[in-house]
Amino acid sequence: MSFQAPKGVKEYIPPQAEVYQAIRRRFAEAVGRAGYGYLETAVFEDTQLFARGVGESTDVVSKEMYTFTDRGGRSLTLRPEFTAGVVRAVLEYGLHRGQLPVKVWTEGPVFRAEAPQEGRYRQFYQLDLEAIGSEDPAVDVETIAVAWGWYASLGLTRVRLLLNSLGCRECRPIYRARLQEFLRGLDLDEATRARIEINPLRVLDDKRPEVQRQVENAPLIGDHLCAGCKSYHDRVRELLGDLSIPWEDSPRLVRGLDYYTRTAFEFDHPLLGAQSGIGGGGRYDGLSEAIGGPALPGIGFGLGLDRTMIALAREGVELTVPPRCQVYGVPLGEDAARRMFSLVAGLRAEGIAADMAYGGKGLKGAMKGADRSGARFALILGERDLQAHAVQLKDLTTAEQTEVPLAQVADVLKGKLS
Ligand code: HAM
């Protein structure tokens, strides 16, 4: 019997996996330049963390969590997102007692039991960034700018930034009640009617045309913001303008997680069809308190790596990935193989990416390996070379070949590769 990965689990296999890694690396560089430190948090958490943090009425918590009981009888859940766990870790390790905002990022697999299709998986991958402890519109815009710059650095040109404000604990309850009143008067199915009572904002987000048609004239949060939220949102827009980041006001954007307050945004890609949300985030000023911490406002985002990979393909962007191997050893005969083995190890120790032909391959097979490796140079070592303490250095782009003393190989290569 043979095995396959569980349904809906996205995996990356070479050579595609190298593109995947390259785009993550680029993100690490971009966020590093903006002062965000890396943090690694638990892959599974106390189920209650998500119930309280993300919200019991959300689809993510009520329908999509991978929850299990461990051997000690505890209810644990594979993280369906990063933010609740990151805030939990910030509180647990007391990072919020130092300089604010705490600026951190993380990445890895997240798990949601959704119906799998292209761009929607059960194990998928996010890049996550959070700035915790400041209520300053400049921080909101900084996070957006980091994501925007990353998309641009990948060569994506069709990403759209959709922006809304979801209000605060002052103005949102008033809006929520007005919206409920409006929605109760519509002709909706039972499940949607139930949703009006638990999570009315999500009804606005319902993609079905018969629902969309009816909510067209629904009251909008933007018309119900308190003075504080309104000026905060205006400032966010001004600062986006200062950075020349274009956005589209999206008055119905609500996001699928309960912790959001004020700024909410999504990155959308028009070539992705139904799964067009390639990233999203926003402010979550009440999350820390919801999970038992002090008042600690925060903002952040999660970017979907899988959808970003699809967006790159749809836009026809080919990222240049540095070759895994710079130099490839081609030993001819057993003695040469042994000498090449330590030569390759020595080159690696000198910082050169090196590989070699294994398994006693002949010249032809080994040279094929050199070509496939993507290496710029082959080092060919025969019996005669061994006696002369030298090696043939072949430039695989020009086919030019020179003899180099074994003792000088690393230095010569370093010169040629720099
Ligand atoms: P989210 O919008 O639920 O936000 O997810 C962020 C991104 O993850 C989405 O925009 C999408 O690209 C990707 N994504 C979501 N579900 C799937 C799936 N089933 N398959 C593939 N990709 C998916 C959050 O998770 C928040 N924690 C973001 C955040 C951080 N807000 C504040 N800080």
Short mmCIF file of C-alpha atoms and ligand atoms in Angstrom, two decimals:
data_model
loop_
_atom_site.label_atom_id
_atom_site.label_comp_id
_atom_site.label_asym_id
_atom_site.label_seq_id
_atom_site.Cartn_x
_atom_site.Cartn_y
_atom_site.Cartn_z
CA MET A 1 0.00 0.00 0.00
CA SER A 2 1.22 3.49 -0.69
CA PHE A 3 0.42 6.68 1.17
CA GLN A 4 -0.60 10.12 0.08
CA ALA A 5 -0.62 13.38 2.01
CA PRO A 6 -3.95 14.01 3.77
CA LYS A 7 -6.60 15.76 1.68
CA GLY A 8 -6.16 19.50 1.41
CA VAL A 9 -2.57 19.59 2.69
CA LYS A 10 -0.47 21.82 0.49
CA GLU A 11 3.11 20.69 -0.02
CA TYR A 12 5.99 22.28 -1.90
CA ILE A 13 8.40 20.07 -3.77
CA PRO A 14 11.60 21.11 -5.60
CA PRO A 15 12.04 23.06 -7.82
CA GLN A 16 8.83 24.94 -6.88
CA ALA A 17 9.79 24.73 -3.21
CA GLU A 18 12.79 26.90 -3.97
CA VAL A 19 10.65 29.69 -5.29
CA TYR A 20 8.53 29.29 -2.17
CA GLN A 21 11.61 29.61 0.00
CA ALA A 22 12.91 32.58 -1.98
CA ILE A 23 9.73 34.57 -1.45
CA ARG A 24 9.83 33.84 2.28
CA ARG A 25 13.45 34.94 2.39
CA ARG A 26 12.53 38.19 0.70
CA PHE A 27 9.87 38.79 3.33
CA ALA A 28 12.39 38.15 6.13
CA GLU A 29 14.68 40.77 4.60
CA ALA A 30 11.88 43.32 4.18
CA VAL A 31 10.55 42.99 7.73
CA GLY A 32 14.05 42.92 9.18
CA ARG A 33 14.71 46.32 7.58
CA ALA A 34 11.54 47.63 9.25
CA GLY A 35 12.65 46.48 12.71
CA TYR A 36 10.50 43.37 13.19
CA GLY A 37 12.05 40.51 15.14
CA TYR A 38 11.41 36.85 14.43
CA LEU A 39 9.39 34.79 16.84
CA GLU A 40 8.38 31.14 16.72
CA THR A 41 5.21 30.16 18.54
CA ALA A 42 3.31 26.98 19.35
CA VAL A 43 1.78 25.07 16.45
CA PHE A 44 -1.02 23.92 18.75
CA GLU A 45 -2.60 25.91 21.55
CA ASP A 46 -5.23 25.63 24.25
CA THR A 47 -8.52 25.53 22.31
CA GLN A 48 -9.93 28.28 24.51
CA LEU A 49 -7.31 30.72 23.23
CA PHE A 50 -8.92 30.67 19.79
CA ALA A 51 -12.48 30.47 21.12
CA ARG A 52 -11.90 33.65 23.14
CA GLY A 53 -9.42 35.39 20.88
CA VAL A 54 -10.70 34.70 17.37
CA GLY A 55 -14.33 34.38 18.47
CA GLU A 56 -16.74 31.49 18.86
CA SER A 57 -19.14 32.82 16.26
CA THR A 58 -16.58 32.86 13.45
CA ASP A 59 -16.50 30.11 10.82
CA VAL A 60 -12.85 29.56 11.64
CA VAL A 61 -13.59 28.62 15.25
CA SER A 62 -17.05 27.08 14.93
CA LYS A 63 -16.44 24.95 11.83
CA GLU A 64 -12.83 24.80 10.77
CA MET A 65 -10.62 24.00 13.73
CA TYR A 66 -8.56 20.85 14.07
CA THR A 67 -9.23 20.18 17.72
CA PHE A 68 -8.07 17.12 19.63
CA THR A 69 -7.79 15.90 23.19
CA ASP A 70 -4.26 15.08 24.25
CA ARG A 71 -3.21 12.22 26.49
CA GLY A 72 -3.66 14.41 29.56
CA GLY A 73 -7.28 15.17 28.63
CA ARG A 74 -6.57 18.76 27.51
CA SER A 75 -8.37 20.22 24.53
CA LEU A 76 -5.81 21.50 22.03
CA THR A 77 -6.19 23.00 18.57
CA LEU A 78 -3.81 23.26 15.62
CA ARG A 79 -3.41 27.00 15.05
CA PRO A 80 -5.95 28.25 12.48
CA GLU A 81 -4.10 31.60 12.43
CA PHE A 82 -1.16 33.26 14.17
CA THR A 83 -2.40 36.40 15.88
CA ALA A 84 -3.98 34.90 19.02
CA GLY A 85 -0.88 32.78 19.66
CA VAL A 86 1.51 35.67 19.05
CA VAL A 87 -0.36 37.91 21.50
CA ARG A 88 -0.47 35.02 24.00
CA ALA A 89 3.32 34.64 23.66
CA VAL A 90 3.96 38.38 23.97
CA LEU A 91 1.98 38.38 27.24
CA GLU A 92 3.49 35.13 28.51
CA TYR A 93 7.07 36.31 27.99
CA GLY A 94 6.36 39.87 29.10
CA LEU A 95 7.57 41.47 25.85
CA HIS A 96 4.97 44.20 26.34
CA ARG A 97 6.89 45.41 29.40
CA GLY A 98 9.72 46.55 27.15
CA GLN A 99 9.69 49.00 24.28
CA LEU A 100 6.35 49.48 22.55
CA PRO A 101 5.17 48.58 20.04
CA VAL A 102 6.46 45.03 20.23
CA LYS A 103 7.30 44.37 16.57
CA VAL A 104 7.40 40.71 15.65
CA TRP A 105 6.83 38.40 12.73
CA THR A 106 6.53 34.70 12.20
CA GLU A 107 5.68 32.20 9.52
CA GLY A 108 4.65 28.62 9.03
CA PRO A 109 1.75 26.28 8.47
CA VAL A 110 -1.76 27.07 9.69
CA PHE A 111 -4.69 24.69 9.65
CA ARG A 112 -8.34 25.13 8.76
CA ALA A 113 -10.75 22.32 7.89
CA GLU A 114 -12.15 24.01 4.79
CA ALA A 115 -13.40 22.38 1.58
CA PRO A 116 -10.16 22.18 -0.42
CA GLN A 117 -9.88 23.74 -3.88
CA GLU A 118 -7.22 25.71 -5.70
CA GLY A 119 -5.94 28.40 -3.33
CA ARG A 120 -7.87 26.98 -0.38
CA TYR A 121 -6.18 24.30 1.65
CA ARG A 122 -6.42 22.64 5.04
CA GLN A 123 -2.74 23.07 5.75
CA PHE A 124 -1.57 26.30 4.21
CA TYR A 125 1.17 28.80 4.92
CA GLN A 126 1.15 32.34 6.20
CA LEU A 127 3.67 35.09 6.74
CA ASP A 128 2.46 36.92 9.81
CA LEU A 129 3.51 40.28 11.22
CA GLU A 130 2.25 42.01 14.35
CA ALA A 131 2.93 45.40 16.00
CA ILE A 132 1.59 45.27 19.54
CA GLY A 133 1.24 48.06 22.07
CA SER A 134 0.67 51.25 20.06
CA GLU A 135 -2.44 52.98 18.93
CA ASP A 136 -0.91 55.12 16.25
CA PRO A 137 -2.15 55.30 12.64
CA ALA A 138 1.48 55.42 11.51
CA VAL A 139 1.95 51.89 12.83
CA ASP A 140 -1.08 50.71 10.86
CA VAL A 141 0.39 52.20 7.72
CA GLU A 142 3.85 50.86 8.45
CA THR A 143 2.50 47.31 8.49
CA ILE A 144 0.57 47.86 5.27
CA ALA A 145 3.65 49.40 3.65
CA VAL A 146 5.80 46.39 4.57
CA ALA A 147 3.37 44.01 2.87
CA TRP A 148 2.92 46.33 -0.10
CA GLY A 149 6.69 46.61 -0.57
CA TRP A 150 7.06 42.84 -0.39
CA TYR A 151 4.46 42.24 -3.10
CA ALA A 152 6.22 44.84 -5.26
CA SER A 153 9.63 43.26 -4.60
CA LEU A 154 8.27 39.97 -5.93
CA GLY A 155 7.26 41.69 -9.15
CA LEU A 156 3.50 41.51 -8.59
CA THR A 157 1.76 44.49 -10.17
CA ARG A 158 -1.94 43.66 -9.88
CA VAL A 159 -2.34 43.58 -6.07
CA ARG A 160 -5.09 45.83 -4.74
CA LEU A 161 -5.32 47.17 -1.21
CA LEU A 162 -8.89 47.25 0.12
CA LEU A 163 -9.43 49.37 3.21
CA ASN A 164 -12.14 49.88 5.80
CA SER A 165 -12.61 50.86 9.42
CA LEU A 166 -14.61 48.56 11.68
CA GLY A 167 -15.08 51.04 14.50
CA CYS A 168 -14.36 50.51 18.17
CA ARG A 169 -16.15 49.32 21.28
CA GLU A 170 -17.90 52.70 21.46
CA CYS A 171 -19.37 52.98 17.98
CA ARG A 172 -19.53 49.40 16.75
CA PRO A 173 -22.29 48.19 19.14
CA ILE A 174 -24.53 51.04 18.00
CA TYR A 175 -23.87 50.21 14.36
CA ARG A 176 -24.32 46.50 15.02
CA ALA A 177 -27.78 47.06 16.50
CA ARG A 178 -28.81 49.21 13.50
CA LEU A 179 -27.52 46.63 11.08
CA GLN A 180 -29.38 43.84 12.89
CA GLU A 181 -32.56 45.83 12.70
CA PHE A 182 -32.11 46.24 8.95
CA LEU A 183 -31.16 42.60 8.34
CA ARG A 184 -34.11 41.21 10.33
CA GLY A 185 -36.42 42.82 7.78
CA LEU A 186 -34.90 40.87 4.84
CA ASP A 187 -35.92 37.62 3.23
CA LEU A 188 -33.07 35.33 4.27
CA ASP A 189 -32.63 31.61 4.91
CA GLU A 190 -32.56 30.22 8.42
CA ALA A 191 -28.80 29.92 8.79
CA THR A 192 -28.31 33.52 7.69
CA ARG A 193 -31.07 34.69 10.04
CA ALA A 194 -29.26 32.96 12.88
CA ARG A 195 -26.08 34.71 11.83
CA ILE A 196 -27.80 38.10 12.15
CA GLU A 197 -28.07 37.50 15.88
CA ILE A 198 -24.52 36.22 16.38
CA ASN A 199 -22.37 37.98 13.81
CA PRO A 200 -24.39 40.44 11.70
CA LEU A 201 -21.37 42.03 10.04
CA ARG A 202 -20.56 38.72 8.37
CA VAL A 203 -23.89 38.81 6.57
CA LEU A 204 -22.61 41.80 4.60
CA ASP A 205 -19.75 39.63 3.44
CA ASP A 206 -22.03 36.86 2.12
CA LYS A 207 -21.00 36.30 -1.49
CA ARG A 208 -24.32 34.83 -2.72
CA PRO A 209 -25.99 37.19 -5.23
CA GLU A 210 -29.45 36.88 -3.61
CA VAL A 211 -27.95 38.06 -0.32
CA GLN A 212 -25.76 40.71 -1.95
CA ARG A 213 -28.80 42.18 -3.68
CA GLN A 214 -30.68 42.53 -0.42
CA VAL A 215 -27.88 44.04 1.61
CA GLU A 216 -27.10 46.65 -1.02
CA ASN A 217 -28.78 49.34 1.05
CA ALA A 218 -27.65 48.10 4.43
CA PRO A 219 -26.29 50.73 6.81
CA LEU A 220 -22.51 50.92 6.59
CA ILE A 221 -20.06 51.12 9.46
CA GLY A 222 -18.32 54.05 7.78
CA ASP A 223 -21.41 56.19 8.38
CA HIS A 224 -21.49 55.24 12.05
CA LEU A 225 -17.92 55.76 13.17
CA CYS A 226 -17.39 57.82 16.31
CA ALA A 227 -15.25 60.97 16.06
CA GLY A 228 -12.17 59.13 17.35
CA CYS A 229 -12.46 56.31 14.80
CA LYS A 230 -13.20 58.71 12.01
CA SER A 231 -10.15 60.88 12.56
CA TYR A 232 -8.01 57.78 13.11
CA HIS A 233 -9.14 56.39 9.77
CA ASP A 234 -8.61 59.71 7.98
CA ARG A 235 -5.07 59.78 9.30
CA VAL A 236 -4.42 56.23 8.04
CA ARG A 237 -5.53 57.32 4.59
CA GLU A 238 -3.38 60.46 4.68
CA LEU A 239 -0.31 58.46 5.63
CA LEU A 240 -0.98 55.90 2.89
CA GLY A 241 -1.06 58.88 0.53
CA ASP A 242 2.28 60.10 1.93
CA LEU A 243 3.79 56.74 0.99
CA SER A 244 2.06 56.74 -2.41
CA ILE A 245 0.31 53.47 -1.62
CA PRO A 246 -2.97 53.35 -3.55
CA TRP A 247 -6.00 51.91 -1.77
CA GLU A 248 -9.65 51.38 -2.45
CA ASP A 249 -12.21 52.20 0.19
CA SER A 250 -14.16 49.03 0.77
CA PRO A 251 -17.09 49.93 3.05
CA ARG A 252 -18.35 46.33 3.24
CA LEU A 253 -15.04 44.74 4.11
CA VAL A 254 -15.54 43.00 7.46
CA ARG A 255 -12.89 40.23 7.76
CA GLY A 256 -13.63 36.77 9.11
CA LEU A 257 -12.20 36.98 12.62
CA ASP A 258 -13.92 38.68 15.56
CA TYR A 259 -11.01 40.55 17.09
CA TYR A 260 -10.81 43.35 14.54
CA THR A 261 -11.37 47.00 15.47
CA ARG A 262 -10.77 50.15 13.44
CA THR A 263 -8.37 49.59 10.51
CA ALA A 264 -9.15 46.48 8.47
CA PHE A 265 -7.57 45.69 5.13
CA GLU A 266 -7.20 43.03 2.52
CA PHE A 267 -4.82 42.47 -0.35
CA ASP A 268 -6.74 41.21 -3.28
CA HIS A 269 -5.56 39.76 -6.58
CA PRO A 270 -7.91 39.97 -9.55
CA LEU A 271 -6.48 36.90 -11.33
CA LEU A 272 -7.24 34.51 -8.47
CA GLY A 273 -10.97 34.03 -8.91
CA ALA A 274 -12.88 32.95 -5.83
CA GLN A 275 -9.80 32.88 -3.57
CA SER A 276 -8.72 36.41 -4.41
CA GLY A 277 -7.71 37.38 -0.87
CA ILE A 278 -3.95 36.94 -0.92
CA GLY A 279 -3.45 38.65 2.43
CA GLY A 280 -5.36 40.46 5.11
CA GLY A 281 -5.09 42.11 8.45
CA GLY A 282 -6.14 44.89 10.73
CA ARG A 283 -6.23 46.32 14.20
CA TYR A 284 -7.28 44.23 17.20
CA ASP A 285 -7.35 46.59 20.17
CA GLY A 286 -9.39 44.29 22.42
CA LEU A 287 -7.68 40.97 21.75
CA SER A 288 -5.21 41.07 24.61
CA GLU A 289 -8.00 41.71 27.13
CA ALA A 290 -10.18 39.02 25.55
CA ILE A 291 -7.49 36.46 26.36
CA GLY A 292 -6.89 37.69 29.90
CA GLY A 293 -4.16 40.27 29.33
CA PRO A 294 -3.95 44.01 29.96
CA ALA A 295 -5.26 46.59 27.49
CA LEU A 296 -2.80 46.34 24.63
CA PRO A 297 -3.78 47.61 21.20
CA GLY A 298 -2.30 45.86 18.19
CA ILE A 299 -2.25 45.63 14.44
CA GLY A 300 -0.91 43.10 11.99
CA PHE A 301 -1.51 40.97 8.96
CA GLY A 302 -1.32 37.46 7.61
CA LEU A 303 -0.24 36.91 4.02
CA GLY A 304 -1.21 33.71 2.27
CA LEU A 305 1.92 32.23 0.72
CA ASP A 306 0.04 29.66 -1.34
CA ARG A 307 -2.12 32.29 -2.99
CA THR A 308 0.92 34.49 -3.53
CA MET A 309 2.56 31.60 -5.38
CA ILE A 310 -0.55 31.31 -7.57
CA ALA A 311 -0.61 35.08 -8.15
CA LEU A 312 3.02 34.97 -9.32
CA ALA A 313 2.16 32.22 -11.79
CA ARG A 314 -0.94 34.04 -13.05
CA GLU A 315 1.03 37.24 -13.64
CA GLY A 316 3.75 35.21 -15.33
CA VAL A 317 6.42 36.38 -12.91
CA GLU A 318 9.43 34.10 -12.76
CA LEU A 319 11.57 34.68 -9.74
CA THR A 320 15.25 34.10 -10.20
CA VAL A 321 16.25 31.66 -7.56
CA PRO A 322 19.98 31.42 -6.83
CA PRO A 323 21.23 27.97 -7.88
CA ARG A 324 21.50 25.53 -5.06
CA CYS A 325 24.92 24.55 -6.27
CA GLN A 326 27.78 26.71 -7.56
CA VAL A 327 30.41 24.04 -8.12
CA TYR A 328 29.95 20.39 -9.05
CA GLY A 329 32.62 17.72 -8.58
CA VAL A 330 33.18 15.15 -11.32
CA PRO A 331 35.60 12.49 -10.00
CA LEU A 332 36.85 9.79 -12.36
CA GLY A 333 37.75 6.63 -10.47
CA GLU A 334 37.73 5.57 -6.86
CA ASP A 335 40.77 7.50 -5.64
CA ALA A 336 39.54 10.65 -7.30
CA ALA A 337 36.09 10.17 -5.71
CA ARG A 338 37.67 9.99 -2.28
CA ARG A 339 39.80 13.11 -2.85
CA MET A 340 36.80 14.95 -4.36
CA PHE A 341 34.70 14.06 -1.32
CA SER A 342 37.00 15.98 1.02
CA LEU A 343 37.56 18.73 -1.55
CA VAL A 344 33.80 19.38 -1.73
CA ALA A 345 33.52 19.39 2.08
CA GLY A 346 36.40 21.90 2.19
CA LEU A 347 34.72 24.16 -0.39
CA ARG A 348 31.49 24.12 1.60
CA ALA A 349 33.40 25.11 4.72
CA GLU A 350 34.75 28.07 2.72
CA GLY A 351 31.19 29.19 1.95
CA ILE A 352 30.94 27.80 -1.57
CA ALA A 353 27.83 25.79 -2.50
CA ALA A 354 29.27 22.53 -3.77
CA ASP A 355 27.99 19.10 -4.70
CA MET A 356 29.45 16.11 -6.54
CA ALA A 357 28.59 12.99 -8.51
CA TYR A 358 28.14 9.93 -6.30
CA GLY A 359 27.91 6.25 -7.09
CA GLY A 360 30.94 5.86 -9.39
CA LYS A 361 29.36 7.56 -12.39
CA GLY A 362 31.42 7.87 -15.57
CA LEU A 363 32.38 11.19 -17.14
CA LYS A 364 29.20 11.46 -19.22
CA GLY A 365 26.77 10.70 -16.39
CA ALA A 366 28.64 12.93 -13.97
CA MET A 367 28.71 15.86 -16.42
CA LYS A 368 24.95 15.46 -16.87
CA GLY A 369 24.66 15.77 -13.09
CA ALA A 370 26.75 18.93 -13.24
CA ASP A 371 24.40 20.45 -15.81
CA ARG A 372 21.30 19.52 -13.85
CA SER A 373 22.71 20.94 -10.62
CA GLY A 374 22.66 24.44 -12.08
CA ALA A 375 26.31 24.88 -11.07
CA ARG A 376 28.40 27.41 -12.92
CA PHE A 377 31.60 25.34 -12.62
CA ALA A 378 32.54 21.66 -12.79
CA LEU A 379 35.66 20.33 -11.13
CA ILE A 380 36.92 17.33 -13.06
CA LEU A 381 39.40 15.13 -11.25
CA GLY A 382 41.06 12.20 -13.05
CA GLU A 383 43.99 9.89 -12.16
CA ARG A 384 46.47 12.14 -13.97
CA ASP A 385 45.17 15.24 -12.17
CA LEU A 386 45.53 13.49 -8.84
CA GLN A 387 49.18 12.78 -9.51
CA ALA A 388 49.72 16.39 -10.54
CA HIS A 389 47.83 17.63 -7.41
CA ALA A 390 45.58 19.60 -9.72
CA VAL A 391 42.02 19.64 -10.97
CA GLN A 392 40.36 20.71 -14.23
CA LEU A 393 38.08 23.67 -13.64
CA LYS A 394 35.43 23.90 -16.33
CA ASP A 395 33.20 26.95 -16.74
CA LEU A 396 29.89 25.39 -17.76
CA THR A 397 28.61 28.56 -19.38
CA THR A 398 31.60 29.03 -21.73
CA ALA A 399 32.99 25.44 -21.74
CA GLU A 400 36.41 27.01 -21.03
CA GLN A 401 38.66 24.68 -19.04
CA THR A 402 41.74 25.50 -16.96
CA GLU A 403 43.96 23.49 -14.66
CA VAL A 404 44.12 24.68 -11.06
CA PRO A 405 46.39 23.30 -8.29
CA LEU A 406 44.24 21.51 -5.69
CA ALA A 407 45.57 23.75 -2.92
CA GLN A 408 44.32 26.84 -4.73
CA VAL A 409 40.87 25.66 -5.84
CA ALA A 410 38.92 27.43 -3.10
CA ASP A 411 40.66 30.76 -3.67
CA VAL A 412 40.35 30.60 -7.44
CA LEU A 413 36.65 29.74 -7.18
CA LYS A 414 36.01 32.49 -4.67
CA GLY A 415 37.56 34.98 -7.08
CA LYS A 416 35.47 33.73 -9.99
CA LEU A 417 32.21 33.56 -8.03
CA SER A 418 32.43 36.95 -6.37
P1 HAM B 1 -7.04 35.69 7.35
O1 HAM B 1 -7.63 36.69 6.43
O2 HAM B 1 -7.95 34.70 7.96
O3 HAM B 1 -6.30 36.51 8.48
O4 HAM B 1 -5.87 34.92 6.60
C1 HAM B 1 -4.82 35.62 6.00
C2 HAM B 1 -4.54 35.08 4.62
O5 HAM B 1 -4.31 33.66 4.67
C3 HAM B 1 -5.68 35.22 3.63
O6 HAM B 1 -5.69 36.49 3.05
C4 HAM B 1 -5.35 34.15 2.61
O7 HAM B 1 -4.40 34.64 1.68
C5 HAM B 1 -4.70 33.08 3.45
N1 HAM B 1 -5.65 31.97 3.68
C6 HAM B 1 -6.68 31.94 4.55
N2 HAM B 1 -7.29 30.73 4.51
C7 HAM B 1 -6.65 30.00 3.58
C8 HAM B 1 -6.78 28.66 3.10
N3 HAM B 1 -7.71 27.84 3.56
N4 HAM B 1 -5.91 28.23 2.14
C9 HAM B 1 -4.94 29.06 1.66
N5 HAM B 1 -4.76 30.31 2.10
C10 HAM B 1 -5.59 30.79 3.05
C11 HAM B 1 -5.65 35.95 9.53
O8 HAM B 1 -5.35 34.79 9.60
C12 HAM B 1 -5.20 36.96 10.56
N6 HAM B 1 -4.51 36.25 11.66
C13 HAM B 1 -4.32 38.02 9.95
C14 HAM B 1 -3.89 39.05 10.94
C15 HAM B 1 -2.69 39.13 11.56
N7 HAM B 1 -4.63 40.03 11.42
C16 HAM B 1 -3.96 40.73 12.31
N8 HAM B 1 -2.77 40.19 12.42
#
